[in-house]
PDB file of C-alpha atoms and ligand atoms in Angstrom:
ATOM      1  CA  MET A   1     111.404 107.888  91.446  1.00 93.00           C
ATOM      2  CA  THR A   2     114.442 106.251  93.028  1.00 96.00           C
ATOM      3  CA  VAL A   3     113.911 104.308  96.230  1.00 98.00           C
ATOM      4  CA  VAL A   4     116.795 102.974  98.302  1.00 98.00           C
ATOM      5  CA  PHE A   5     116.836 100.356 101.042  1.00 98.00           C
ATOM      6  CA  GLY A   6     120.364 100.353 102.466  1.00 97.00           C
ATOM      7  CA  GLY A   7     121.967  97.931 104.865  1.00 96.00           C
ATOM      8  CA  THR A   8     125.042  96.035 105.880  1.00 97.00           C
ATOM      9  CA  PHE A   9     123.053  92.856 105.181  1.00 97.00           C
ATOM     10  CA  ASP A  10     125.261  90.761 107.456  1.00 97.00           C
ATOM     11  CA  PRO A  11     123.466  88.553 106.443  1.00 98.00           C
ATOM     12  CA  VAL A  12     120.454  89.721 104.430  1.00 98.00           C
ATOM     13  CA  HIS A  13     117.356  88.092 105.982  1.00 97.00           C
ATOM     14  CA  ILE A  14     113.667  87.797 105.260  1.00 97.00           C
ATOM     15  CA  GLY A  15     112.937  90.775 107.533  1.00 97.00           C
ATOM     16  CA  HIS A  16     114.870  92.982 105.092  1.00 98.00           C
ATOM     17  CA  LEU A  17     113.179  91.437 102.055  1.00 98.00           C
ATOM     18  CA  HIS A  18     109.754  91.782 103.637  1.00 97.00           C
ATOM     19  CA  ALA A  19     110.309  95.467 104.522  1.00 97.00           C
ATOM     20  CA  ALA A  20     111.655  96.262 101.054  1.00 98.00           C
ATOM     21  CA  SER A  21     108.764  94.406  99.401  1.00 98.00           C
ATOM     22  CA  VAL A  22     106.232  96.336 101.489  1.00 97.00           C
ATOM     23  CA  ALA A  23     107.938  99.570 100.373  1.00 97.00           C
ATOM     24  CA  ALA A  24     107.817  98.406  96.739  1.00 98.00           C
ATOM     25  CA  ASP A  25     104.082  97.735  97.077  1.00 97.00           C
ATOM     26  CA  ILE A  26     103.310 101.024  98.823  1.00 95.00           C
ATOM     27  CA  LEU A  27     105.297 103.133  96.388  1.00 96.00           C
ATOM     28  CA  ASP A  28     104.548 100.899  93.406  1.00 96.00           C
ATOM     29  CA  THR A  29     108.120 100.848  92.171  1.00 97.00           C
ATOM     30  CA  SER A  30     111.300  98.826  92.371  1.00 98.00           C
ATOM     31  CA  ILE A  31     113.787  99.252  95.208  1.00 98.00           C
ATOM     32  CA  LEU A  32     117.551  99.582  95.040  1.00 98.00           C
ATOM     33  CA  MET A  33     118.999  97.331  97.736  1.00 98.00           C
ATOM     34  CA  VAL A  34     122.210  99.246  98.446  1.00 98.00           C
ATOM     35  CA  LEU A  35     124.913  97.288 100.227  1.00 97.00           C
ATOM     36  CA  SER A  36     126.675  99.443 102.783  1.00 95.00           C
ATOM     37  CA  ALA A  37     130.086  98.079 101.856  1.00 93.00           C
ATOM     38  CA  ARG A  38     132.208  99.808 104.488  1.00 93.00           C
ATOM     39  CA  PRO A  39     129.733 101.295 107.000  1.00 90.00           C
ATOM     40  CA  ALA A  40     131.080 104.348 108.759  1.00 85.00           C
ATOM     41  CA  HIS A  41     128.453 104.702 111.487  1.00 78.00           C
ATOM     42  CA  ARG A  42     128.565 101.270 113.114  1.00 75.00           C
ATOM     43  CA  LYS A  43     130.821  98.325 114.008  1.00 84.00           C
ATOM     44  CA  ALA A  44     132.619  96.616 111.143  1.00 89.00           C
ATOM     45  CA  PRO A  45     130.520  93.822 109.613  1.00 94.00           C
ATOM     46  CA  VAL A  46     131.414  90.205 110.435  1.00 96.00           C
ATOM     47  CA  ALA A  47     131.235  88.792 106.892  1.00 97.00           C
ATOM     48  CA  SER A  48     133.426  90.187 104.130  1.00 96.00           C
ATOM     49  CA  VAL A  49     131.996  92.664 101.669  1.00 96.00           C
ATOM     50  CA  GLU A  50     132.294  90.018  98.924  1.00 97.00           C
ATOM     51  CA  ASP A  51     130.269  87.493 100.932  1.00 98.00           C
ATOM     52  CA  ARG A  52     127.609  90.064 101.845  1.00 98.00           C
ATOM     53  CA  TRP A  53     127.316  91.095  98.192  1.00 98.00           C
ATOM     54  CA  CYS A  54     126.962  87.450  97.028  1.00 98.00           C
ATOM     55  CA  MET A  55     124.251  86.858  99.652  1.00 98.00           C
ATOM     56  CA  LEU A  56     122.388  90.032  98.677  1.00 98.00           C
ATOM     57  CA  ARG A  57     122.447  89.093  94.975  1.00 98.00           C
ATOM     58  CA  ALA A  58     121.265  85.570  95.753  1.00 98.00           C
ATOM     59  CA  ALA A  59     118.454  86.884  97.971  1.00 98.00           C
ATOM     60  CA  CYS A  60     117.159  89.281  95.314  1.00 98.00           C
ATOM     61  CA  ALA A  61     117.618  86.928  92.350  1.00 97.00           C
ATOM     62  CA  ASN A  62     113.982  85.865  92.169  1.00 90.00           C
ATOM     63  CA  ILE A  63     112.346  89.064  93.386  1.00 96.00           C
ATOM     64  CA  GLU A  64     111.807  91.266  90.389  1.00 96.00           C
ATOM     65  CA  ARG A  65     111.295  94.528  92.266  1.00 98.00           C
ATOM     66  CA  LEU A  66     114.365  94.266  94.511  1.00 98.00           C
ATOM     67  CA  ILE A  67     117.511  95.291  92.657  1.00 98.00           C
ATOM     68  CA  PRO A  68     120.861  94.738  94.402  1.00 98.00           C
ATOM     69  CA  SER A  69     123.082  97.787  94.031  1.00 97.00           C
ATOM     70  CA  ASP A  70     126.871  97.829  94.319  1.00 96.00           C
ATOM     71  CA  VAL A  71     127.073 101.632  94.138  1.00 96.00           C
ATOM     72  CA  GLU A  72     128.802 101.810  97.555  1.00 95.00           C
ATOM     73  CA  LEU A  73     130.953  98.788  96.786  1.00 94.00           C
ATOM     74  CA  ARG A  74     132.445 100.447  93.737  1.00 94.00           C
ATOM     75  CA  ARG A  75     133.452 103.564  95.684  1.00 93.00           C
ATOM     76  CA  LYS A  76     136.611 103.730  97.737  1.00 90.00           C
ATOM     77  CA  GLY A  77     136.595 104.647 101.420  1.00 90.00           C
ATOM     78  CA  PRO A  78     133.738 104.619 103.932  1.00 93.00           C
ATOM     79  CA  SER A  79     130.209 104.103 102.585  1.00 94.00           C
ATOM     80  CA  TYR A  80     128.570 107.451 103.121  1.00 95.00           C
ATOM     81  CA  ALA A  81     124.885 107.645 102.213  1.00 96.00           C
ATOM     82  CA  ILE A  82     125.285 111.289 101.165  1.00 97.00           C
ATOM     83  CA  GLU A  83     127.698 110.223  98.432  1.00 96.00           C
ATOM     84  CA  THR A  84     125.149 107.669  97.256  1.00 96.00           C
ATOM     85  CA  LEU A  85     122.474 110.375  97.118  1.00 97.00           C
ATOM     86  CA  VAL A  86     124.793 112.584  95.059  1.00 96.00           C
ATOM     87  CA  SER A  87     125.648 109.733  92.688  1.00 95.00           C
ATOM     88  CA  LEU A  88     121.926 109.041  92.218  1.00 96.00           C
ATOM     89  CA  ASN A  89     121.387 112.729  91.332  1.00 93.00           C
ATOM     90  CA  ALA A  90     119.025 113.228  94.249  1.00 92.00           C
ATOM     91  CA  SER A  91     117.686 116.764  94.437  1.00 93.00           C
ATOM     92  CA  HIS A  92     114.965 118.758  96.181  1.00 94.00           C
ATOM     93  CA  ASP A  93     112.482 118.223  93.315  1.00 93.00           C
ATOM     94  CA  GLU A  94     113.516 114.660  92.560  1.00 95.00           C
ATOM     95  CA  PRO A  95     114.441 113.254  95.934  1.00 96.00           C
ATOM     96  CA  VAL A  96     115.571 109.732  96.611  1.00 97.00           C
ATOM     97  CA  ILE A  97     113.196 107.974  98.992  1.00 97.00           C
ATOM     98  CA  TRP A  98     115.319 106.218 101.600  1.00 98.00           C
ATOM     99  CA  VAL A  99     113.561 103.346 103.351  1.00 98.00           C
ATOM    100  CA  LEU A 100     114.728 102.311 106.796  1.00 96.00           C
ATOM    101  CA  GLY A 101     113.721 100.778 110.084  1.00 94.00           C
ATOM    102  CA  ALA A 102     113.046 103.004 113.086  1.00 93.00           C
ATOM    103  CA  ASP A 103     116.261 101.847 114.804  1.00 91.00           C
ATOM    104  CA  ALA A 104     118.329 103.168 111.897  1.00 92.00           C
ATOM    105  CA  PHE A 105     116.163 106.285 111.561  1.00 94.00           C
ATOM    106  CA  ASP A 106     116.792 107.206 115.209  1.00 92.00           C
ATOM    107  CA  LEU A 107     120.495 107.539 114.391  1.00 91.00           C
ATOM    108  CA  VAL A 108     120.176 109.116 110.992  1.00 94.00           C
ATOM    109  CA  HIS A 109     121.000 112.602 112.319  1.00 94.00           C
ATOM    110  CA  THR A 110     124.520 111.281 113.105  1.00 94.00           C
ATOM    111  CA  TRP A 111     125.199 110.296 109.486  1.00 95.00           C
ATOM    112  CA  TYR A 112     128.023 112.087 107.700  1.00 96.00           C
ATOM    113  CA  ARG A 113     126.974 115.489 106.233  1.00 96.00           C
ATOM    114  CA  PHE A 114     123.428 114.926 107.432  1.00 96.00           C
ATOM    115  CA  ASP A 115     122.559 118.623 106.949  1.00 96.00           C
ATOM    116  CA  GLU A 116     122.583 117.972 103.194  1.00 97.00           C
ATOM    117  CA  PHE A 117     120.000 115.183 103.325  1.00 97.00           C
ATOM    118  CA  VAL A 118     117.058 117.536 103.692  1.00 97.00           C
ATOM    119  CA  ASN A 119     117.694 118.843 100.186  1.00 97.00           C
ATOM    120  CA  ARG A 120     118.137 115.443  98.603  1.00 97.00           C
ATOM    121  CA  CYS A 121     115.932 112.790 100.202  1.00 97.00           C
ATOM    122  CA  SER A 122     112.760 111.860 102.014  1.00 97.00           C
ATOM    123  CA  PHE A 123     112.401 108.935 104.397  1.00 97.00           C
ATOM    124  CA  LEU A 124     109.946 106.063 104.633  1.00 97.00           C
ATOM    125  CA  VAL A 125     110.305 104.623 108.143  1.00 96.00           C
ATOM    126  CA  PHE A 126     109.000 101.301 109.442  1.00 95.00           C
ATOM    127  CA  ALA A 127     108.648 100.567 113.158  1.00 91.00           C
ATOM    128  CA  ARG A 128     110.670  97.603 114.422  1.00 85.00           C
ATOM    129  CA  GLY A 129     109.186  96.166 117.572  1.00 77.00           C
ATOM    130  CA  GLY A 130     107.145  98.543 119.723  1.00 67.00           C
ATOM    131  CA  ASN A 131     106.273 102.068 118.797  1.00 62.00           C
ATOM    132  CA  ALA A 132     108.753 104.215 116.939  1.00 63.00           C
ATOM    133  CA  SER A 133     109.508 107.584 118.508  1.00 75.00           C
ATOM    134  CA  GLU A 134     108.586 109.532 115.334  1.00 81.00           C
ATOM    135  CA  ARG A 135     111.195 112.151 116.298  1.00 87.00           C
ATOM    136  CA  LEU A 136     112.042 114.232 113.251  1.00 94.00           C
ATOM    137  CA  PRO A 137     115.587 115.256 112.359  1.00 94.00           C
ATOM    138  CA  ARG A 138     116.197 118.983 111.989  1.00 92.00           C
ATOM    139  CA  GLY A 139     114.560 120.448 108.874  1.00 94.00           C
ATOM    140  CA  PHE A 140     112.364 117.412 108.118  1.00 97.00           C
ATOM    141  CA  LYS A 141     108.552 117.446 108.156  1.00 96.00           C
ATOM    142  CA  LYS A 142     106.168 114.619 108.882  1.00 96.00           C
ATOM    143  CA  ALA A 143     104.140 113.536 105.840  1.00 95.00           C
ATOM    144  CA  ASP A 144     100.553 112.334 106.313  1.00 93.00           C
ATOM    145  CA  GLU A 145     100.564 110.401 103.049  1.00 92.00           C
ATOM    146  CA  TYR A 146     103.369 108.496 101.438  1.00 91.00           C
ATOM    147  CA  ASP A 147     102.869 110.163  98.049  1.00 90.00           C
ATOM    148  CA  VAL A 148     104.250 113.373  99.600  1.00 92.00           C
ATOM    149  CA  LEU A 149     107.658 111.678  99.785  1.00 92.00           C
ATOM    150  CA  GLU A 150     108.386 111.895  96.080  1.00 91.00           C
ATOM    151  CA  ARG A 151     107.105 115.443  95.579  1.00 91.00           C
ATOM    152  CA  SER A 152     109.966 117.174  97.326  1.00 92.00           C
ATOM    153  CA  SER A 153     112.789 116.277  99.675  1.00 96.00           C
ATOM    154  CA  GLY A 154     112.653 116.711 103.450  1.00 97.00           C
ATOM    155  CA  SER A 155     109.576 114.584 104.264  1.00 97.00           C
ATOM    156  CA  VAL A 156     109.229 111.598 106.564  1.00 96.00           C
ATOM    157  CA  TYR A 157     106.400 109.085 106.400  1.00 96.00           C
ATOM    158  CA  PHE A 158     106.007 106.599 109.234  1.00 94.00           C
ATOM    159  CA  GLY A 159     104.538 103.386 107.845  1.00 93.00           C
ATOM    160  CA  ASN A 160     102.314 101.369 110.172  1.00 90.00           C
ATOM    161  CA  GLN A 161     102.769  98.011 108.442  1.00 92.00           C
ATOM    162  CA  ALA A 162     103.846  95.163 110.691  1.00 91.00           C
ATOM    163  CA  MET A 163     107.505  94.207 110.329  1.00 94.00           C
ATOM    164  CA  MET A 164     109.093  90.859 111.152  1.00 94.00           C
ATOM    165  CA  ALA A 165     110.923  90.552 114.465  1.00 93.00           C
ATOM    166  CA  ILE A 166     114.230  89.421 112.978  1.00 94.00           C
ATOM    167  CA  SER A 167     117.658  90.983 113.319  1.00 94.00           C
ATOM    168  CA  ALA A 168     120.952  90.040 111.729  1.00 96.00           C
ATOM    169  CA  THR A 169     122.633  90.252 115.149  1.00 95.00           C
ATOM    170  CA  ALA A 170     120.311  87.587 116.596  1.00 95.00           C
ATOM    171  CA  LEU A 171     120.736  85.449 113.472  1.00 96.00           C
ATOM    172  CA  ARG A 172     124.526  85.547 113.724  1.00 96.00           C
ATOM    173  CA  LEU A 173     124.298  84.543 117.380  1.00 96.00           C
ATOM    174  CA  ASP A 174     121.980  81.633 116.543  1.00 94.00           C
ATOM    175  CA  ILE A 175     124.359  80.360 113.878  1.00 95.00           C
ATOM    176  CA  SER A 176     127.397  80.656 116.159  1.00 95.00           C
ATOM    177  CA  GLN A 177     125.526  78.575 118.767  1.00 94.00           C
ATOM    178  CA  GLY A 178     124.785  75.830 116.256  1.00 92.00           C
ATOM    179  CA  CYS A 179     121.136  76.718 115.603  1.00 89.00           C
ATOM    180  CA  ALA A 180     119.941  76.637 112.026  1.00 83.00           C
ATOM    181  CA  PRO A 181     117.702  79.673 111.524  1.00 82.00           C
ATOM    182  CA  ASP A 182     116.942  78.500 108.017  1.00 82.00           C
ATOM    183  CA  GLU A 183     113.362  79.763 107.959  1.00 91.00           C
ATOM    184  CA  LEU A 184     114.621  83.314 108.649  1.00 95.00           C
ATOM    185  CA  LEU A 185     116.940  83.388 105.645  1.00 96.00           C
ATOM    186  CA  PRO A 186     116.133  82.928 101.961  1.00 95.00           C
ATOM    187  CA  PRO A 187     117.137  79.319 101.089  1.00 95.00           C
ATOM    188  CA  SER A 188     119.906  80.466  98.735  1.00 96.00           C
ATOM    189  CA  VAL A 189     121.409  82.645 101.497  1.00 97.00           C
ATOM    190  CA  TRP A 190     121.276  79.862 104.081  1.00 96.00           C
ATOM    191  CA  GLU A 191     122.968  77.551 101.584  1.00 95.00           C
ATOM    192  CA  TYR A 192     125.700  80.156 101.025  1.00 97.00           C
ATOM    193  CA  VAL A 193     126.195  80.673 104.783  1.00 96.00           C
ATOM    194  CA  ARG A 194     126.557  76.909 105.321  1.00 95.00           C
ATOM    195  CA  GLN A 195     128.882  76.356 102.391  1.00 96.00           C
ATOM    196  CA  ARG A 196     131.175  79.194 103.394  1.00 97.00           C
ATOM    197  CA  GLY A 197     130.961  78.429 107.113  1.00 96.00           C
ATOM    198  CA  LEU A 198     130.003  82.009 107.928  1.00 97.00           C
ATOM    199  CA  TYR A 199     129.190  83.260 111.429  1.00 97.00           C
ATOM    200  CA  LEU A 200     130.388  80.079 113.180  1.00 94.00           C
ATOM    201  CA  THR A 201     132.573  81.922 115.684  1.00 83.00           C
TER     202      THR A 201
HETATM  203  P1  ATP B   1     122.059  94.223 112.832  1.00 54.79           P
HETATM  204  O1  ATP B   1     121.239  93.407 113.802  1.00 54.79           O
HETATM  205  O2  ATP B   1     123.409  93.626 112.522  1.00 54.79           O
HETATM  206  O3  ATP B   1     122.086  95.684 113.167  1.00 54.79           O
HETATM  207  P2  ATP B   1     119.867  94.438 110.976  1.00 54.79           P
HETATM  208  O4  ATP B   1     119.076  93.183 110.936  1.00 54.79           O
HETATM  209  O5  ATP B   1     119.304  95.609 111.724  1.00 54.79           O
HETATM  210  O6  ATP B   1     121.325  94.114 111.429  1.00 54.79           O
HETATM  211  P3  ATP B   1     120.935  96.077 108.844  1.00 54.79           P
HETATM  212  O7  ATP B   1     121.606  95.595 107.626  1.00 54.79           O
HETATM  213  O8  ATP B   1     121.728  96.788 109.851  1.00 54.79           O
HETATM  214  O9  ATP B   1     120.151  94.818 109.479  1.00 54.79           O
HETATM  215  O10 ATP B   1     119.662  96.935 108.499  1.00 54.79           O
HETATM  216  C1  ATP B   1     119.405  97.525 107.272  1.00 54.79           C
HETATM  217  C2  ATP B   1     118.072  98.212 107.345  1.00 54.79           C
HETATM  218  O11 ATP B   1     117.063  97.221 107.495  1.00 54.79           O
HETATM  219  C3  ATP B   1     117.896  99.188 108.519  1.00 54.79           C
HETATM  220  O12 ATP B   1     117.161 100.296 108.076  1.00 54.79           O
HETATM  221  C4  ATP B   1     117.087  98.373 109.514  1.00 54.79           C
HETATM  222  O13 ATP B   1     116.307  99.177 110.372  1.00 54.79           O
HETATM  223  C5  ATP B   1     116.213  97.566 108.567  1.00 54.79           C
HETATM  224  N1  ATP B   1     115.764  96.300 109.124  1.00 54.79           N
HETATM  225  C6  ATP B   1     116.523  95.319 109.627  1.00 54.79           C
HETATM  226  N2  ATP B   1     115.770  94.279 110.052  1.00 54.79           N
HETATM  227  C7  ATP B   1     114.490  94.626 109.806  1.00 54.79           C
HETATM  228  C8  ATP B   1     113.218  93.985 110.045  1.00 54.79           C
HETATM  229  N3  ATP B   1     113.139  92.796 110.627  1.00 54.79           N
HETATM  230  N4  ATP B   1     112.118  94.639 109.641  1.00 54.79           N
HETATM  231  C9  ATP B   1     112.209  95.872 109.067  1.00 54.79           C
HETATM  232  N5  ATP B   1     113.345  96.523 108.826  1.00 54.79           N
HETATM  233  C10 ATP B   1     114.487  95.921 109.196  1.00 54.79           C
END
C-alpha cells in the first residue's frame, strides 16, 4: 500500500506532521510526504523549492513513518499529482491512498487530468476547522471504513480525528510580523527558518 501526503510545505508545520502521523496510525503504514515542488493549482510558494525540501527532510528526520519524497522535485515542469500517481504505478486494484485536508479536497476536482484519478487513487480526508462538506468528486464513492480505501480506487473516507488549527499562511504572517511561532514548527524547522531569514517580508 502506498500512501501519499502532499503539500507545498511552505513551511512544513506540526499540523502537517500530526495529520500524516494520524494517517500512518489509522492505515498502519508509512507515509510518503511528497513535496509539491512547483504547484500548478495555487499561488507560487514563498520559500524556494530547495528551502522547502530541506525543511521537510529536517521535519521528518526523527519520525520513522514519515518519508520525505522528492518525486515531484526530480520532475521538470509543474507538479501534477496525476504524474506522481503514474510514477508510483497506481492502479484500480492497487490504488495510492492520497491523504489531504478538507480545504484541499474541496478543490481536488480542479486538479490536472482529474478524470484519471478515479482509476488510480482513493482519498483519506481530514476536516480542518468546522465540518467538511463531504461533497464527492464525480465517480468517487464514500467509504464507511478506511480499509475500503486500499481495496480499489475511487473511494473517499472522511476521518473524524481532530486536526490542529494551524496553517502555513498564518505562520508566515506571524513570522513576518516578528512573532516566533516556535511551538507550531518542529524545532529543526524553526532553526532553519531563523538561520535562513525566511518569511521576514
Ligand atoms: P497554506 O496555508 O499556505 O495553504 P497549508 O498549511 O494548508 O498551507 P499545504 O502545504 O498547502 O499547507 O497543505 C498540504 C496538505 O496539508 C493539504 O492537504 C492541507 O489540507 C493539509 N493540512 C495543512 N494544514 C493542516 C492541519 N493543520 N491539519 C490537517 N491537515 C492540514
